[in-house]
Amino acid sequence: MPENGPNLEQSIRLFKQAGEVLGGLVGHDLRYLLPAPIYTSHGRGCRKWDVDGNEYIDFLMGNAALILGHADEEVVTAIQAAAARGTHYGNDHPQHLQWAELVQQMVPSAERVRFTNSGTESTLLAIRLARAFTKRSRLLRLEGHYHGWHDDVVHGFDMPFQDPTCQGASPNDQRQVTCLSDGDLNQIEAVLNQQQTAAIIVEATGPSWGRAPLEPGFLTAIRDITERTGTVFILDEVISGFRFHAAGIQGIEGFLPDLSTYAKVLAGGMPGGAVAGRADIMKLMDKTGDSQHDRNQRVIHFGTFNAAPLSAAAGIVTLRRIQAGGVTETINDMGATIRASLQSALDSLGVAGHVYGEASMFHVYFETDPRRLTDISRQQDVWTRDPKRLKGMPGNLIARYQQLLRFNGVDLMSGTGGTLSTSHTQEDLDAATDAFRQTVTTLLDERLVHEI
Ligand code: PLP
């Protein structure tokens, strides 16, 4: 790394230009990075390059959509072949059904599938279906869990959880949304026992793609409570679906949610999402040809690009590769490898920090509270599951950590962690560990992290 970081001349120029043309400066809030966001010119495998020619080992992986890495040959060929037949029809097409059948085959709870354009649209539709099915209006959510950016789910995922996250979004009480402390089954049961709640929605990984892991048995306990109280259980598998296991976290834990939401891996790196689940709920969208029924008794769902041909093409190739076996196993093993090597880098530097995560994800927690510096136990897989603590690291530490890693040639997903693809190799993981060690050494010098 050059003395003051890599050459970012073109990136800084583009960032200035962005101030003149873009609302919000970047295309997604998480892309904001100083002195300039990464303006990618191209990617291949697990590597990508910015407009200044800097190379990155990529752990963002298209916000966890690219399970096969950048520009996978088979995916690109399928997209090119689909594009040559027309980029968009506005009609259904045979690949739409093939894509849905793959989801059905891979996910036992997916009796029916409906495609959307994103994870946000998927959770929006699932919540609407649950309200229509139960004829109840309340929604129960858990603090720290992220489900996209529409009004029902926008408050309560970011610290401090009780403060509104977003100007202009109607408050939770107006929307009949209750947001409870993550993990408190007694409180959840007490609310659901009142039988006024249409649905509970839970991030299958735990808050923010597993940054705060769930207690073992939590999801199956929710399944029991929702069954007893007639509440729809919406499992948000936007991150974990087809990544943690071919059947997602529900496949690992062996239960059937009522509805599941998908995006990311589902569409193989193209835009796309889906709601899948019980036929009796999903059929609320069916038309019968009876105009009275079709006008007044259905859940409506439009979307110009739903099940778009290019997304279907990429999704089918990707899901078939996962269904054939080996993909999730390989990346989950790599996840364990990188977690161990980052932890050993922290240990060798004597830094109070903990590397954790499941499947193909890693997260890093740096302890900054002087009272807790000796409190980090390496014996347990996860020594705390408290989202307030795990999502509560100082913002300036996270920003500097992300910046330094970027200067050292690594791009992360969000927060402190990253996600893997089949295109990462041991050599990439070793190089990333070196970049991590250099980054943490600088953070120590700058007193942003501490020794045990
Ligand atoms: N749900 C979860 C668990 C997510 O992680 C995300 C996005 O990261 C979403 C929903 C929203 O998906 P999208 O960004 O495609 O709207």
Short mmCIF file of N, CA and C in Angstrom, two decimals, residues 72-160:
data_model
loop_
_atom_site.label_atom_id
_atom_site.label_comp_id
_atom_site.label_asym_id
_atom_site.label_seq_id
_atom_site.Cartn_x
_atom_site.Cartn_y
_atom_site.Cartn_z
N ASP A 72 -18.98 -15.67 -13.93
CA ASP A 72 -18.89 -17.12 -14.10
C ASP A 72 -19.27 -17.45 -15.56
N GLU A 73 -18.46 -18.28 -16.18
CA GLU A 73 -18.62 -18.51 -17.64
C GLU A 73 -20.00 -19.04 -18.00
N GLU A 74 -20.47 -20.02 -17.23
CA GLU A 74 -21.76 -20.64 -17.57
C GLU A 74 -22.91 -19.66 -17.39
N VAL A 75 -22.81 -18.85 -16.33
CA VAL A 75 -23.86 -17.86 -16.06
C VAL A 75 -23.87 -16.80 -17.16
N VAL A 76 -22.67 -16.33 -17.53
CA VAL A 76 -22.58 -15.29 -18.57
C VAL A 76 -23.12 -15.83 -19.89
N THR A 77 -22.76 -17.06 -20.24
CA THR A 77 -23.24 -17.65 -21.50
C THR A 77 -24.76 -17.76 -21.50
N ALA A 78 -25.32 -18.16 -20.36
CA ALA A 78 -26.79 -18.31 -20.28
C ALA A 78 -27.47 -16.95 -20.43
N ILE A 79 -26.88 -15.92 -19.82
CA ILE A 79 -27.47 -14.57 -19.92
C ILE A 79 -27.38 -14.08 -21.37
N GLN A 80 -26.22 -14.33 -22.00
CA GLN A 80 -26.05 -13.87 -23.40
C GLN A 80 -27.05 -14.57 -24.32
N ALA A 81 -27.24 -15.88 -24.10
CA ALA A 81 -28.17 -16.62 -24.95
C ALA A 81 -29.59 -16.11 -24.74
N ALA A 82 -29.94 -15.82 -23.48
CA ALA A 82 -31.29 -15.31 -23.18
C ALA A 82 -31.47 -13.93 -23.80
N ALA A 83 -30.44 -13.08 -23.70
CA ALA A 83 -30.55 -11.71 -24.24
C ALA A 83 -30.76 -11.74 -25.74
N ALA A 84 -30.12 -12.72 -26.40
CA ALA A 84 -30.25 -12.81 -27.86
C ALA A 84 -31.69 -13.17 -28.27
N ARG A 85 -32.44 -13.78 -27.32
CA ARG A 85 -33.85 -14.12 -27.63
C ARG A 85 -34.80 -12.99 -27.24
N GLY A 86 -34.23 -11.90 -26.70
CA GLY A 86 -35.07 -10.76 -26.26
C GLY A 86 -34.87 -10.53 -24.78
N THR A 87 -34.59 -9.28 -24.40
CA THR A 87 -34.23 -9.02 -23.00
C THR A 87 -35.44 -9.06 -22.08
N HIS A 88 -36.62 -8.78 -22.65
CA HIS A 88 -37.79 -8.70 -21.78
C HIS A 88 -39.04 -8.81 -22.62
N TYR A 89 -39.98 -9.64 -22.16
CA TYR A 89 -41.20 -9.84 -22.95
C TYR A 89 -42.42 -9.19 -22.29
N GLY A 90 -42.42 -9.13 -20.99
CA GLY A 90 -43.65 -8.74 -20.30
C GLY A 90 -44.67 -9.89 -20.29
N ASN A 91 -44.27 -11.04 -20.85
CA ASN A 91 -45.10 -12.26 -20.78
C ASN A 91 -44.40 -13.28 -19.90
N ASP A 92 -45.16 -14.30 -19.53
CA ASP A 92 -44.50 -15.46 -18.93
C ASP A 92 -43.76 -16.22 -20.03
N HIS A 93 -42.87 -17.11 -19.60
CA HIS A 93 -42.05 -17.84 -20.57
C HIS A 93 -41.63 -19.15 -19.91
N PRO A 94 -41.21 -20.15 -20.71
CA PRO A 94 -40.94 -21.47 -20.14
C PRO A 94 -39.88 -21.45 -19.03
N GLN A 95 -38.86 -20.60 -19.16
CA GLN A 95 -37.79 -20.57 -18.15
C GLN A 95 -38.30 -20.10 -16.79
N HIS A 96 -39.35 -19.29 -16.81
CA HIS A 96 -39.99 -18.84 -15.57
C HIS A 96 -40.44 -20.07 -14.76
N LEU A 97 -41.08 -21.02 -15.47
CA LEU A 97 -41.56 -22.21 -14.76
C LEU A 97 -40.42 -23.13 -14.34
N GLN A 98 -39.40 -23.23 -15.19
CA GLN A 98 -38.23 -24.06 -14.82
C GLN A 98 -37.58 -23.52 -13.55
N TRP A 99 -37.48 -22.21 -13.48
CA TRP A 99 -36.85 -21.54 -12.33
C TRP A 99 -37.68 -21.84 -11.07
N ALA A 100 -39.00 -21.70 -11.18
CA ALA A 100 -39.88 -21.96 -10.03
C ALA A 100 -39.81 -23.44 -9.62
N GLU A 101 -39.74 -24.33 -10.62
CA GLU A 101 -39.67 -25.76 -10.29
C GLU A 101 -38.39 -26.10 -9.53
N LEU A 102 -37.30 -25.44 -9.90
CA LEU A 102 -36.05 -25.68 -9.17
C LEU A 102 -36.21 -25.27 -7.70
N VAL A 103 -36.84 -24.12 -7.47
CA VAL A 103 -37.05 -23.68 -6.08
C VAL A 103 -37.90 -24.73 -5.36
N GLN A 104 -38.96 -25.16 -6.01
CA GLN A 104 -39.84 -26.19 -5.42
C GLN A 104 -39.07 -27.46 -5.08
N GLN A 105 -38.21 -27.89 -6.01
CA GLN A 105 -37.45 -29.13 -5.77
C GLN A 105 -36.47 -28.98 -4.62
N MET A 106 -35.90 -27.79 -4.48
CA MET A 106 -34.82 -27.62 -3.50
C MET A 106 -35.33 -27.27 -2.11
N VAL A 107 -36.49 -26.62 -2.04
CA VAL A 107 -36.99 -26.13 -0.74
C VAL A 107 -38.32 -26.82 -0.41
N PRO A 108 -38.33 -27.73 0.56
CA PRO A 108 -39.55 -28.49 0.83
C PRO A 108 -40.77 -27.63 1.16
N SER A 109 -40.61 -26.45 1.75
CA SER A 109 -41.79 -25.64 2.11
C SER A 109 -42.34 -24.86 0.91
N ALA A 110 -41.64 -24.91 -0.23
CA ALA A 110 -42.02 -24.08 -1.38
C ALA A 110 -43.09 -24.78 -2.22
N GLU A 111 -44.31 -24.79 -1.73
CA GLU A 111 -45.39 -25.43 -2.50
C GLU A 111 -45.73 -24.60 -3.75
N ARG A 112 -45.60 -23.28 -3.61
CA ARG A 112 -45.80 -22.37 -4.75
C ARG A 112 -44.73 -21.27 -4.67
N VAL A 113 -44.43 -20.67 -5.82
CA VAL A 113 -43.38 -19.64 -5.89
C VAL A 113 -43.91 -18.45 -6.67
N ARG A 114 -43.58 -17.24 -6.21
CA ARG A 114 -43.91 -16.04 -6.98
C ARG A 114 -42.66 -15.16 -7.03
N PHE A 115 -42.25 -14.80 -8.24
CA PHE A 115 -41.02 -14.02 -8.38
C PHE A 115 -41.29 -12.52 -8.24
N THR A 116 -40.31 -11.84 -7.67
CA THR A 116 -40.32 -10.39 -7.51
C THR A 116 -38.99 -9.88 -8.08
N ASN A 117 -38.70 -8.61 -7.81
CA ASN A 117 -37.43 -8.07 -8.34
C ASN A 117 -36.34 -7.89 -7.30
N SER A 118 -36.63 -8.12 -6.05
CA SER A 118 -35.61 -7.89 -5.01
C SER A 118 -36.07 -8.51 -3.70
N GLY A 119 -35.17 -8.52 -2.74
CA GLY A 119 -35.53 -8.99 -1.40
C GLY A 119 -36.55 -8.09 -0.75
N THR A 120 -36.42 -6.79 -0.96
CA THR A 120 -37.37 -5.83 -0.38
C THR A 120 -38.78 -6.11 -0.90
N GLU A 121 -38.89 -6.33 -2.19
CA GLU A 121 -40.21 -6.64 -2.75
C GLU A 121 -40.73 -7.97 -2.22
N SER A 122 -39.83 -8.91 -1.96
CA SER A 122 -40.26 -10.22 -1.47
C SER A 122 -40.85 -10.10 -0.06
N THR A 123 -40.18 -9.36 0.82
CA THR A 123 -40.72 -9.25 2.19
C THR A 123 -42.01 -8.43 2.18
N LEU A 124 -42.09 -7.42 1.31
CA LEU A 124 -43.32 -6.62 1.18
C LEU A 124 -44.49 -7.52 0.79
N LEU A 125 -44.27 -8.37 -0.20
CA LEU A 125 -45.35 -9.25 -0.67
C LEU A 125 -45.71 -10.30 0.39
N ALA A 126 -44.69 -10.87 1.03
CA ALA A 126 -44.97 -11.91 2.04
C ALA A 126 -45.82 -11.34 3.18
N ILE A 127 -45.49 -10.13 3.61
CA ILE A 127 -46.24 -9.52 4.72
C ILE A 127 -47.68 -9.25 4.27
N ARG A 128 -47.83 -8.79 3.06
CA ARG A 128 -49.19 -8.53 2.54
C ARG A 128 -50.00 -9.84 2.49
N LEU A 129 -49.38 -10.89 1.99
CA LEU A 129 -50.07 -12.19 1.92
C LEU A 129 -50.49 -12.66 3.31
N ALA A 130 -49.60 -12.48 4.28
CA ALA A 130 -49.91 -12.93 5.65
C ALA A 130 -51.09 -12.14 6.23
N ARG A 131 -51.10 -10.85 5.97
CA ARG A 131 -52.21 -10.03 6.49
C ARG A 131 -53.52 -10.45 5.83
N ALA A 132 -53.48 -10.72 4.53
CA ALA A 132 -54.70 -11.13 3.83
C ALA A 132 -55.16 -12.50 4.32
N PHE A 133 -54.24 -13.41 4.54
CA PHE A 133 -54.58 -14.79 4.90
C PHE A 133 -55.19 -14.86 6.29
N THR A 134 -54.60 -14.13 7.23
CA THR A 134 -55.05 -14.22 8.63
C THR A 134 -56.17 -13.23 8.93
N LYS A 135 -56.36 -12.25 8.05
CA LYS A 135 -57.29 -11.13 8.29
C LYS A 135 -56.93 -10.41 9.60
N ARG A 136 -55.66 -10.42 9.91
CA ARG A 136 -55.13 -9.64 11.03
C ARG A 136 -54.16 -8.60 10.45
N SER A 137 -53.97 -7.50 11.19
CA SER A 137 -53.15 -6.46 10.58
C SER A 137 -51.77 -6.30 11.22
N ARG A 138 -51.58 -6.80 12.43
CA ARG A 138 -50.31 -6.52 13.13
C ARG A 138 -49.17 -7.38 12.57
N LEU A 139 -47.97 -6.78 12.60
CA LEU A 139 -46.76 -7.49 12.19
C LEU A 139 -45.78 -7.48 13.36
N LEU A 140 -45.17 -8.61 13.64
CA LEU A 140 -44.16 -8.67 14.70
C LEU A 140 -42.78 -8.82 14.08
N ARG A 141 -41.89 -7.94 14.55
CA ARG A 141 -40.50 -7.98 14.06
C ARG A 141 -39.54 -8.01 15.23
N LEU A 142 -38.28 -8.27 14.92
CA LEU A 142 -37.28 -8.37 15.98
C LEU A 142 -36.19 -7.34 15.74
N GLU A 143 -35.78 -6.70 16.82
CA GLU A 143 -34.77 -5.65 16.72
C GLU A 143 -33.48 -6.18 16.07
N GLY A 144 -32.95 -5.38 15.18
CA GLY A 144 -31.69 -5.73 14.54
C GLY A 144 -31.85 -6.47 13.23
N HIS A 145 -33.02 -7.09 13.00
CA HIS A 145 -33.21 -7.91 11.79
C HIS A 145 -33.52 -7.01 10.60
N TYR A 146 -32.82 -7.25 9.50
CA TYR A 146 -32.99 -6.44 8.29
C TYR A 146 -33.82 -7.20 7.26
N HIS A 147 -34.82 -6.52 6.71
CA HIS A 147 -35.68 -7.17 5.70
C HIS A 147 -35.91 -6.27 4.50
N GLY A 148 -35.00 -5.31 4.25
CA GLY A 148 -35.21 -4.40 3.13
C GLY A 148 -35.61 -3.03 3.63
N TRP A 149 -36.09 -2.19 2.72
CA TRP A 149 -36.22 -0.78 3.08
C TRP A 149 -37.64 -0.24 2.96
N HIS A 150 -38.66 -1.10 2.80
CA HIS A 150 -40.04 -0.57 2.77
C HIS A 150 -40.51 -0.24 4.19
N ASP A 151 -41.61 0.54 4.28
CA ASP A 151 -41.97 1.15 5.56
C ASP A 151 -42.23 0.16 6.70
N ASP A 152 -42.77 -1.03 6.38
CA ASP A 152 -43.07 -1.98 7.45
C ASP A 152 -41.83 -2.48 8.17
N VAL A 153 -40.69 -2.44 7.49
CA VAL A 153 -39.50 -3.09 8.06
C VAL A 153 -38.31 -2.16 8.25
N VAL A 154 -38.53 -0.86 7.98
CA VAL A 154 -37.34 0.01 7.91
C VAL A 154 -36.85 0.47 9.28
N HIS A 155 -37.74 0.57 10.27
CA HIS A 155 -37.28 1.02 11.58
C HIS A 155 -36.86 -0.19 12.43
N GLY A 156 -35.83 -0.01 13.22
CA GLY A 156 -35.51 -1.04 14.22
C GLY A 156 -34.40 -2.00 13.85
N PHE A 157 -33.79 -1.84 12.65
CA PHE A 157 -32.70 -2.78 12.32
C PHE A 157 -31.33 -2.22 12.68
N ASP A 158 -31.29 -0.88 12.86
CA ASP A 158 -30.01 -0.23 13.06
C ASP A 158 -29.94 0.35 14.47
N MET A 159 -28.77 0.36 15.05
CA MET A 159 -28.62 0.91 16.41
C MET A 159 -28.71 2.43 16.41
N PRO A 160 -29.29 3.13 17.40
CA PRO A 160 -30.08 2.54 18.47
C PRO A 160 -31.46 2.12 17.94
#
